[in-house]
XYZ file of C-alpha atoms in Angstrom:
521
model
C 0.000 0.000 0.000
C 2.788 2.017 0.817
C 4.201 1.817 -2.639
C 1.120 2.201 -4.479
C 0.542 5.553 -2.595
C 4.245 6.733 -3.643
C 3.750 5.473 -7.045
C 0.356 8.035 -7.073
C 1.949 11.054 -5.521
C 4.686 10.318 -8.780
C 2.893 9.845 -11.489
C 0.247 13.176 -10.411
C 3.374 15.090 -9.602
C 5.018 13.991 -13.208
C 2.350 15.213 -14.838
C 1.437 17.976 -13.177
C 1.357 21.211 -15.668
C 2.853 18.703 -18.759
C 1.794 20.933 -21.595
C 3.352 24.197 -20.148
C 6.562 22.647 -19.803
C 8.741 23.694 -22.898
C 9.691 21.600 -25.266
C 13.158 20.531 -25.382
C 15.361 19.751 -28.882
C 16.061 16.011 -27.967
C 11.521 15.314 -27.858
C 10.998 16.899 -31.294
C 12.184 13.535 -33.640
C 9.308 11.431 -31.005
C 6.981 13.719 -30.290
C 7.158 14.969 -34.568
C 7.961 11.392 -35.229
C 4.790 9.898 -33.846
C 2.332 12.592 -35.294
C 3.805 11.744 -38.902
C 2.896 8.025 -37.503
C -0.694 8.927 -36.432
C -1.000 10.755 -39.567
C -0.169 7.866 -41.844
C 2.696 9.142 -43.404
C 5.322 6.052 -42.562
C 7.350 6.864 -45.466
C 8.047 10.161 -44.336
C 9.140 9.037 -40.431
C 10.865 6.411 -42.098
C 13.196 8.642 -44.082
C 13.128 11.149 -41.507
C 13.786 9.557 -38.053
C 13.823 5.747 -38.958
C 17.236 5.638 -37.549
C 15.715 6.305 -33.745
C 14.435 3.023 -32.170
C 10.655 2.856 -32.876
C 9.265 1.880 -29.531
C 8.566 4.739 -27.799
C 7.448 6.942 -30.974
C 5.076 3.684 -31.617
C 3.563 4.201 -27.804
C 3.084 7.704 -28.174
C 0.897 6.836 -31.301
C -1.042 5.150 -29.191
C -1.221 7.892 -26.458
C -2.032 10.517 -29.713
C -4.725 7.781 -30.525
C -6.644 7.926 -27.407
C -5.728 11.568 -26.204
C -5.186 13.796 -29.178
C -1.786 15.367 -30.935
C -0.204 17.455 -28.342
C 2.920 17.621 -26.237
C 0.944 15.984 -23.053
C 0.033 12.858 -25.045
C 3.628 12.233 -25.874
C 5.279 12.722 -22.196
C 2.645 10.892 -20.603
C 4.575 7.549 -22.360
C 7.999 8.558 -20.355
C 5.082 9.364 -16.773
C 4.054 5.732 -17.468
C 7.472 3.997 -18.041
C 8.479 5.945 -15.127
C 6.020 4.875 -12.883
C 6.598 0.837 -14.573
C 10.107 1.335 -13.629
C 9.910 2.313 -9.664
C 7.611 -0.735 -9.752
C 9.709 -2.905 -11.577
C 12.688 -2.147 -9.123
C 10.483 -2.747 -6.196
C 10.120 -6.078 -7.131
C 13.961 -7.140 -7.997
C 14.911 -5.550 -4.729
C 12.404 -6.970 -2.517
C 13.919 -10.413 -4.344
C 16.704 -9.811 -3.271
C 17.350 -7.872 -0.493
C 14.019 -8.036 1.216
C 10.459 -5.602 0.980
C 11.737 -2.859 3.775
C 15.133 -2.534 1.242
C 13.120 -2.296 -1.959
C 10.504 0.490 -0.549
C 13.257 2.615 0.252
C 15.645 2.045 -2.887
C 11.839 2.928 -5.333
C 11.911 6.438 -2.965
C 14.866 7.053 -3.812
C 14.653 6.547 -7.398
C 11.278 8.538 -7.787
C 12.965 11.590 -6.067
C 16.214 11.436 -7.946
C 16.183 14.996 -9.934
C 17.710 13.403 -13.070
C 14.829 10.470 -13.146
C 12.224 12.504 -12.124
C 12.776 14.977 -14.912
C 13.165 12.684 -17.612
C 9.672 11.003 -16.386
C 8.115 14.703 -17.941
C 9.736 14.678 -21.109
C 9.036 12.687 -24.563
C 13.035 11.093 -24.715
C 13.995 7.589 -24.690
C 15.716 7.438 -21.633
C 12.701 6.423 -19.290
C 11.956 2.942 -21.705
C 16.320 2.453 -21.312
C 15.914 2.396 -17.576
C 12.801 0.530 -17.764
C 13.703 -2.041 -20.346
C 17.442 -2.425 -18.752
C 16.223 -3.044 -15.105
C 13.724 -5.831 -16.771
C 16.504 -7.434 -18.741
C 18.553 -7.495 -15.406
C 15.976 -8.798 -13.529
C 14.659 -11.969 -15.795
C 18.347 -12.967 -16.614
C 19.091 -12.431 -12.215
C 16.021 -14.797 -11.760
C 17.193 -17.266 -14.657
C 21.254 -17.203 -12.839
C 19.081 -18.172 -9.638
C 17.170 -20.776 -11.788
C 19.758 -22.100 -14.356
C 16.874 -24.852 -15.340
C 14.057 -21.965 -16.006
C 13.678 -22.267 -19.933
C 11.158 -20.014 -19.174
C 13.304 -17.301 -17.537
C 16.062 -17.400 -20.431
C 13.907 -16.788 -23.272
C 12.343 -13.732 -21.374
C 15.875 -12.483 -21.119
C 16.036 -12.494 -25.233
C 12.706 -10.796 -25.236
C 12.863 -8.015 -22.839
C 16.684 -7.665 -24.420
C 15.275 -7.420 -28.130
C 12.622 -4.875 -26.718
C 14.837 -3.303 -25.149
C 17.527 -2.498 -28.207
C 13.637 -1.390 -29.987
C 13.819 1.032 -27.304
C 16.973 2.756 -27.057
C 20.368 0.838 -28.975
C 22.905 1.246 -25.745
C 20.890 -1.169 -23.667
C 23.192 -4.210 -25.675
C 25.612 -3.293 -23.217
C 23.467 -4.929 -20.892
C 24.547 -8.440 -22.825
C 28.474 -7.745 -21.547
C 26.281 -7.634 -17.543
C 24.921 -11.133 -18.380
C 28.456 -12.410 -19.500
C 30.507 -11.026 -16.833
C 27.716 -12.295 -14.144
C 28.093 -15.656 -15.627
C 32.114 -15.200 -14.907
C 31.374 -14.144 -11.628
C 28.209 -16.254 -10.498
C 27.838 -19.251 -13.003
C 31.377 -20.778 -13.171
C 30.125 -24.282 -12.824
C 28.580 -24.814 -15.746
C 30.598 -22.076 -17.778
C 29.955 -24.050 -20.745
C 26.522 -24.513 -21.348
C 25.497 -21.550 -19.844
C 27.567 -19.296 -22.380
C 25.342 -21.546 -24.656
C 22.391 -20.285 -23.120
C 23.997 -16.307 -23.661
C 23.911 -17.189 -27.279
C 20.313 -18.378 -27.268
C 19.695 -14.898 -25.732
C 21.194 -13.144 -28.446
C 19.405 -15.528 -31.074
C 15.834 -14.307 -29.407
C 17.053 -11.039 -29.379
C 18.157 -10.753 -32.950
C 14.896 -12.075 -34.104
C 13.009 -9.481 -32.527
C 15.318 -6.408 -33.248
C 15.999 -7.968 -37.232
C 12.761 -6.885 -39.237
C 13.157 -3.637 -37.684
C 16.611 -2.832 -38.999
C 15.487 -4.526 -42.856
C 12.669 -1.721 -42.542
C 15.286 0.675 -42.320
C 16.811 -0.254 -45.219
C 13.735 -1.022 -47.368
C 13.043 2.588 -46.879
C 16.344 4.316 -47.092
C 18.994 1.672 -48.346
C 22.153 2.081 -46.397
C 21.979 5.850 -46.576
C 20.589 5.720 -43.207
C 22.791 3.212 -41.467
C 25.385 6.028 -41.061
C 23.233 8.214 -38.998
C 22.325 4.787 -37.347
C 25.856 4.272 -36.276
C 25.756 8.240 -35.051
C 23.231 7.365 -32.674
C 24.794 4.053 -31.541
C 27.476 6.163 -30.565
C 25.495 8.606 -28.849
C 26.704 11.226 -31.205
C 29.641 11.735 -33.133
C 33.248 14.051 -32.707
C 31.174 17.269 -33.385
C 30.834 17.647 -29.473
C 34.378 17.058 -28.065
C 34.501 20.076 -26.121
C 31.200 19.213 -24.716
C 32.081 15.801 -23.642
C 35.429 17.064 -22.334
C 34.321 19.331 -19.639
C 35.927 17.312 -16.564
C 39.050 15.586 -16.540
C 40.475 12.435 -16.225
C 38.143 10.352 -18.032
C 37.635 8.152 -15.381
C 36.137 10.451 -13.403
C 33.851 12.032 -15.528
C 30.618 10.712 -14.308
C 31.440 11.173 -11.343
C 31.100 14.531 -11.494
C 28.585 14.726 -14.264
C 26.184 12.327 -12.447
C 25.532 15.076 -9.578
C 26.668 18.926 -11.203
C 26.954 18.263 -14.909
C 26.434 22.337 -15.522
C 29.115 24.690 -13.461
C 26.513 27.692 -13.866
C 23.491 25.948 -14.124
C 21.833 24.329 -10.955
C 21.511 20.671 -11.943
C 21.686 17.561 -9.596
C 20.723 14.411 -11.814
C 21.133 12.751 -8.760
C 21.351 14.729 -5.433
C 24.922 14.669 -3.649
C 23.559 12.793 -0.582
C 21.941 10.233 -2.198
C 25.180 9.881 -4.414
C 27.075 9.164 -1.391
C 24.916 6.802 0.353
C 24.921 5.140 -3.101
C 29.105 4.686 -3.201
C 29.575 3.570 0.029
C 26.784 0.677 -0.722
C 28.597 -0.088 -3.870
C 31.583 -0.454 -1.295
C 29.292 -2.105 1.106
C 28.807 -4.820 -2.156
C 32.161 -4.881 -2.869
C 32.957 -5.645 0.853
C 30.042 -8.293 1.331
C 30.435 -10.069 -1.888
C 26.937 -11.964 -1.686
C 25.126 -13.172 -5.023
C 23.319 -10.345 -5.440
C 25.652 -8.307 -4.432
C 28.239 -9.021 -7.105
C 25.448 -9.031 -9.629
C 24.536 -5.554 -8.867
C 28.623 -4.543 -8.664
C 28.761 -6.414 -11.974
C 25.632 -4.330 -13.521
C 27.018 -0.607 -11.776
C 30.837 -1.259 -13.350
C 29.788 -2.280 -16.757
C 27.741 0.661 -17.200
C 30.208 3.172 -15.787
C 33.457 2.172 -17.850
C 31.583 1.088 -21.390
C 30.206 4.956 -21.063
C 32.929 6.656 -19.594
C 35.209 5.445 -22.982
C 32.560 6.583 -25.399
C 33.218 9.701 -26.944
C 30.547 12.170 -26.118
C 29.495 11.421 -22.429
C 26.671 12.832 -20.543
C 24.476 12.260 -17.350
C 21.445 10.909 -19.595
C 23.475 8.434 -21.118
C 24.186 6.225 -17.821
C 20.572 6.421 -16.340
C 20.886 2.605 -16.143
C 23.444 3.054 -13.700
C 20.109 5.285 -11.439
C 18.872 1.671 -10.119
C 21.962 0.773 -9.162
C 22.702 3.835 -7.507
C 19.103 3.419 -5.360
C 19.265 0.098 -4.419
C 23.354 0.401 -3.196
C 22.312 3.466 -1.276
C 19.278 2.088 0.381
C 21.489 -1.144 1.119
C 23.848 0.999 2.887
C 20.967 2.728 4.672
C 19.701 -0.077 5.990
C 23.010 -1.168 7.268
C 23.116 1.585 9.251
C 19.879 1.533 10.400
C 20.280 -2.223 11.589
C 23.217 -0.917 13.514
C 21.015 1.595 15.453
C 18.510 -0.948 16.076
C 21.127 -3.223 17.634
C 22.593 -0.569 19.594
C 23.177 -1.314 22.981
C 24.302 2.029 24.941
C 26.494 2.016 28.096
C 23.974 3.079 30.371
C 21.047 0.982 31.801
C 17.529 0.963 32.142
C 14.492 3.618 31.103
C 17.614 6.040 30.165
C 19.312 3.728 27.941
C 16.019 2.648 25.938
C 15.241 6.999 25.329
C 18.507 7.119 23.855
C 18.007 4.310 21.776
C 15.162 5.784 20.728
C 16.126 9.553 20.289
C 19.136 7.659 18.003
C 16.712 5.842 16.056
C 14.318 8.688 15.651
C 17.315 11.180 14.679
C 18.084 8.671 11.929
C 14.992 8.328 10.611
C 14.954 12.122 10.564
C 17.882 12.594 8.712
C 17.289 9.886 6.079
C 13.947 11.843 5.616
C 15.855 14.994 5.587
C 17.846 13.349 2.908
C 15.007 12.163 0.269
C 13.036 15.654 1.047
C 16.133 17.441 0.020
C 16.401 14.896 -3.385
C 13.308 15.721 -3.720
C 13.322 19.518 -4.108
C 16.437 19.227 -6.189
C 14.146 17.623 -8.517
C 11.601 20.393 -8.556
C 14.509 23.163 -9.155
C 15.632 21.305 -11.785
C 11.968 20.837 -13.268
C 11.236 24.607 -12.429
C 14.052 25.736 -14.409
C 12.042 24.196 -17.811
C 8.259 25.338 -16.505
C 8.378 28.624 -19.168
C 6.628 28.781 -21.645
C 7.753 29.530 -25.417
C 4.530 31.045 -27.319
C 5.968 28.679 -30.479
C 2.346 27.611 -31.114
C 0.917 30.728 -31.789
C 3.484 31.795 -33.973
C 3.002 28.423 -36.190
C -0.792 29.499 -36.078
C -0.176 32.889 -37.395
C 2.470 31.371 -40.218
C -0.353 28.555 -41.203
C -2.741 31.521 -42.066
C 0.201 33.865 -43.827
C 2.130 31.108 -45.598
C 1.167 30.365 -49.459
C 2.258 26.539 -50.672
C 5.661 28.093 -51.964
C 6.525 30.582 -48.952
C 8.863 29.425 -46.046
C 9.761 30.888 -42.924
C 13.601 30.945 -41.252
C 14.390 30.395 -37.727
C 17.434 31.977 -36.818
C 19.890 30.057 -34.503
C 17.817 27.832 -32.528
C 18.551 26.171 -29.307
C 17.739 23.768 -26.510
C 14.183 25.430 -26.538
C 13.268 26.381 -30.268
C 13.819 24.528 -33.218
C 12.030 23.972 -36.532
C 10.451 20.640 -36.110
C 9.343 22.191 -32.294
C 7.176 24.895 -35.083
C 6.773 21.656 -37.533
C 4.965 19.791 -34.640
C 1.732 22.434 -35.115
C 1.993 22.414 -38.612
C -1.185 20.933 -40.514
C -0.733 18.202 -42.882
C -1.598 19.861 -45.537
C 1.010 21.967 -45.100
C 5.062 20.528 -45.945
C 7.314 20.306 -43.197
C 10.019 22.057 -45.262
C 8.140 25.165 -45.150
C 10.136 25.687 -41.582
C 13.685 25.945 -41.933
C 16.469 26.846 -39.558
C 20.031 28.197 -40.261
C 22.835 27.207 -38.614
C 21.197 23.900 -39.249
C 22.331 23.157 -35.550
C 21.498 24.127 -31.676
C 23.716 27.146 -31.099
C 24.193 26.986 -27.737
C 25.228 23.032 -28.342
C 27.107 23.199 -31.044
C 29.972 25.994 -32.477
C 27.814 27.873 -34.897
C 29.365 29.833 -38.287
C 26.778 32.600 -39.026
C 27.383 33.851 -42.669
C 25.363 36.834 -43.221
C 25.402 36.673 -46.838
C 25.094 33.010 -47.275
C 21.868 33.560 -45.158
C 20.388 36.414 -47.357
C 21.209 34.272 -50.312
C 19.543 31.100 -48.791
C 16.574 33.608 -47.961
C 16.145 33.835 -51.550
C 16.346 30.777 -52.703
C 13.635 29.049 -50.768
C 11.657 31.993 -50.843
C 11.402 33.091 -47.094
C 8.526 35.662 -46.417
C 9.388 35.527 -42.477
C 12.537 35.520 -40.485
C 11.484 33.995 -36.444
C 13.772 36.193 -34.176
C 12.935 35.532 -30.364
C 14.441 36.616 -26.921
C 17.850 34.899 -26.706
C 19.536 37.106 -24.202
C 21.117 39.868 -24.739
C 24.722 39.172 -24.507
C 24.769 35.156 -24.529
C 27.045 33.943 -26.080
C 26.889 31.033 -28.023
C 28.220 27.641 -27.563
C 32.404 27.793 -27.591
C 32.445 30.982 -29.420
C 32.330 34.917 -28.430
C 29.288 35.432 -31.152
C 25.949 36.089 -29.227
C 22.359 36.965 -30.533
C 22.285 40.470 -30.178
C 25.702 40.504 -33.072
C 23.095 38.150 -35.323
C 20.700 40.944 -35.155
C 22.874 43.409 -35.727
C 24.355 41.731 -38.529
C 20.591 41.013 -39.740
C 19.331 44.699 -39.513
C 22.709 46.239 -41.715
C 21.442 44.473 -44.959
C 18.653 46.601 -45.105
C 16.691 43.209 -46.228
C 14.400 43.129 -42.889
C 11.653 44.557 -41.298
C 7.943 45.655 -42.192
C 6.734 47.939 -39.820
C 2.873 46.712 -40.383
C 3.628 43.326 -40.328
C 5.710 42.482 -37.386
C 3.681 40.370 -34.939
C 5.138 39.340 -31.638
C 3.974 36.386 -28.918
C 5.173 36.039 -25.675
C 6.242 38.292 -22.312
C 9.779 39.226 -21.561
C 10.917 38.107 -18.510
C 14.811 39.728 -17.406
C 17.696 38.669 -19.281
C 16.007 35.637 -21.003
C 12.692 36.466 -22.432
C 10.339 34.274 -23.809
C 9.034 36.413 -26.822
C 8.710 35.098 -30.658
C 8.948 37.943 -33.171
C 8.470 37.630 -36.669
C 10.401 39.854 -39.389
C 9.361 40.017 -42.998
C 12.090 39.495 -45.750
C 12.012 42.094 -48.151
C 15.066 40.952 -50.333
């Protein structure tokens, strides 16, 4: 009961105030991907973004089925995965460590920051943590059961369901075969055997995806495919670079990944509780205890020696993190309960309670300060970006063979973010943006007159100017917005003074305001 009532306060706080949220640049190829799905049009999400996995832009279909188009339909998949996956670690803790140590490690999880945000936004990483903690948890129960056919060939399945989710998760495959090292020895063999079979169910599954892909787009895709496998490419080195050694990266990255931004993916308490459990495993060296040790290094070096690195990338590694910390919890709570104290009689028991109480407290104290870490770093996203009125206004002002420009879009405004309101009867292409990347992500090269000419040629009648801040600068590079402007306003090309329509309020530095600027060139 206890869990069910955490698992409500979650999923109503998850979704609380969904469609205000703004969109982020990493939900537009699900959230766009699954309206071109609902709409029909598979040859167009093929050759668009058939080199994501399908399975969550196929479940937000469904949710745009039963609830409508929109931005709350699509994040309500990650709310549900979310709320599958404190459940599903409930269950593989209270197997193995007991029901007390599993309602504590799910707490912990739902009021990480880091999980807890990505539970309100349409990205894959909720159905990697989900699908990853399932894998774990059939092959764990199979290892436990070496004679459960029945166990195994869920393994293959939740695996192959799992690379349908997000690619990374075959990672989890080097888990299984370092846990048969460690745990399985015996029969080394035949149980390597029984690996393979895993792999055979899982290729099965994942196969007639992959000849979609290239039924629709050859091998011309399987390049981007390989991008994404790799979490990117070497376009973000300096990105990916920010703390040094290597091996330390994620240590840092897991609990301030920004210097000047206040973001705790998972809060620096619950961090530390979670390292001394995983020293408390390494120390103990029980069944499970390897197993999870096993799961928490595989994770940590595979990612740490990919290229481009951040926190989002390891969220497997967020289980592990909750169950070693609530391990090591309990420890110390045991310890307090078996506390004998010096003095004797009705003094000694008060003290024995006042220590118990005071640790109760400050575990509390602990998960209520996780807790509002994950509603700054919500907060900090709760704005909202007027981008659907300005797609309203361009649907009505827009003939078949006009286009509109975004200039340098971020984090916050792209083109498929003004694509996602379009109506089908209008062509996606009809929203452009130049640089063709997220400026404050990537080094942008703004070339005044290479943009005036490309203005031209696909016959822009709007240029979408918004509130960028006045002297941010952009990613690596001393060029900010208000320079763009500038540079913008000295052609001469811009600018209608009765036609310049605005959305939005400005609010200090960063405002949220969408302006649009006819091209007279």
């Amino acid at each position: 009961m206890v869990l069910l009532a955490f698992l409500v306060v979650f999923a109503v706080a998850a979704s609380y105030e969904l469609g205000y949220m703004s969109v982020q640049w990493d939900e537009m190829p699900h959230l766009f991907g699954a309206t071109l799905l609902s709409r029909g049009q598979t040859w167009d999400y093929m050759t668009t973004y058939g080199y994501y996995p399908p399975l969550f832009d196929l479940a937000a279909t469904g949710f745009f089925a039963l609830l409508g188009v929109n931005e709350v339909a699509g994040r309500l998949v990650a709310v549900t995965f979310s709320v599958l996956a404190i459940w599903l670690l409930f269950e593989f803790t209270k197997r193995s460590y007991g029901q007390k140590h599993a309602l504590v490690a799910s707490v912990l999880l739902g009021t990480m920051p880091g999980f807890f945000w990505l539970s309100r936004v349409t990205m894959l990483e909720t159905l990697l943590i989900f699908f990853f903690t399932l894998v774990m948890f059939a092959f764990y129960t199979w290892l436990n059961k070496e004679g459960s056919n029945r166990a195994l060939i869920f393994s293959g399945v939740a695996l192959g369901l799992g690379v349908l989710a997000k690619y990374q998760i075959v990672v989890a495959a080097l888990a299984m075969l370092l846990s048969i090292l460690f745990l399985a020895r015996k029969h080394l063999k035949s149980n390597i055997g029984k690996l393979i079979i895993i792999g055979i169910i899982t290729v099965l599954i994942v196969s007639p995806w992959f000849l979609a892909i290239y039924h629709y787009n050859g091998m011309t895709k399987f390049e981007t495919l390989q991008y994404v496998m790799s979490e990117g490419g070497q376009d973000r080195p300096a990105y990916s670079n920010r703390f040094q050694p290597i091996p330390i990266y994620y240590l840092v990255e897991m609990t301030w990944p920004f210097k000047d931004i206040a973001v705790h993916p998972i809060a620096l308490p619950i961090f530390i509780l979670g390292l001394c459990g995983l020293g408390l495993f390494a120390y103990r060296r029980s069944r499970q205890d390897i197993f999870f040790l096993t799961w928490f290094l595989v994770i940590y070096v595979f990612f740490s020696f990919i290229p481009n690195r951040q926190w989002r990338y390891i969220t497997p590694l967020f289980p592990i993190m909750a169950i070693s910390a609530a391990s090591f919890i309990m420890l110390l709570y045991g310890k307090v309960q078996r506390w004998r104290p010096q003095q004797m009689g009705l003094k000694a028991e008060r003290l024995k309670k006042l220590a118990a109480v005071s640790f109760i407290a400050l575990i509390a104290g602990t998960v209520a300060y996780s807790g509002y870490a994950s509603y700054q770093m919500t907060v900090r996203d709760q704005i909202h970006i007027p981008i659907k009125e300005a797609t309203s206004y361009l649907v009505g002002n827009l003939t078949g063979d006009q286009s509109a420009v975004l200039v340098c879009a971020y984090n916050l405004l792209s083109q498929d973010m003004f694509r996602f309101y379009l109506p089908s009867n209008m062509s996606s292409e009809q929203i452009w943006q130049y640089p063709t990347l997220a400026v404050d992500a990537f080094t942008p090269n703004f070339n005044i007159t290479e943009f005036v000419e490309l203005c031209r040629e696909r016959n822009v009648k709007y240029i979408i100017l918004y509130d960028y801040g006045v002297n941010a600068e952009f990613f690596n590079t001393t060029l900010n917005y208000t320079q763009v402007r500038r540079m913008i306003a000295e052609t001469g090309l811009f600018g209608d003074p009765k036609d310049q329509p605005f959305w939005g309020d400005y609010n200090g530095w960063m405002g949220y305001r969408i302006f649009l600027v006819r091209f007279l060139g």
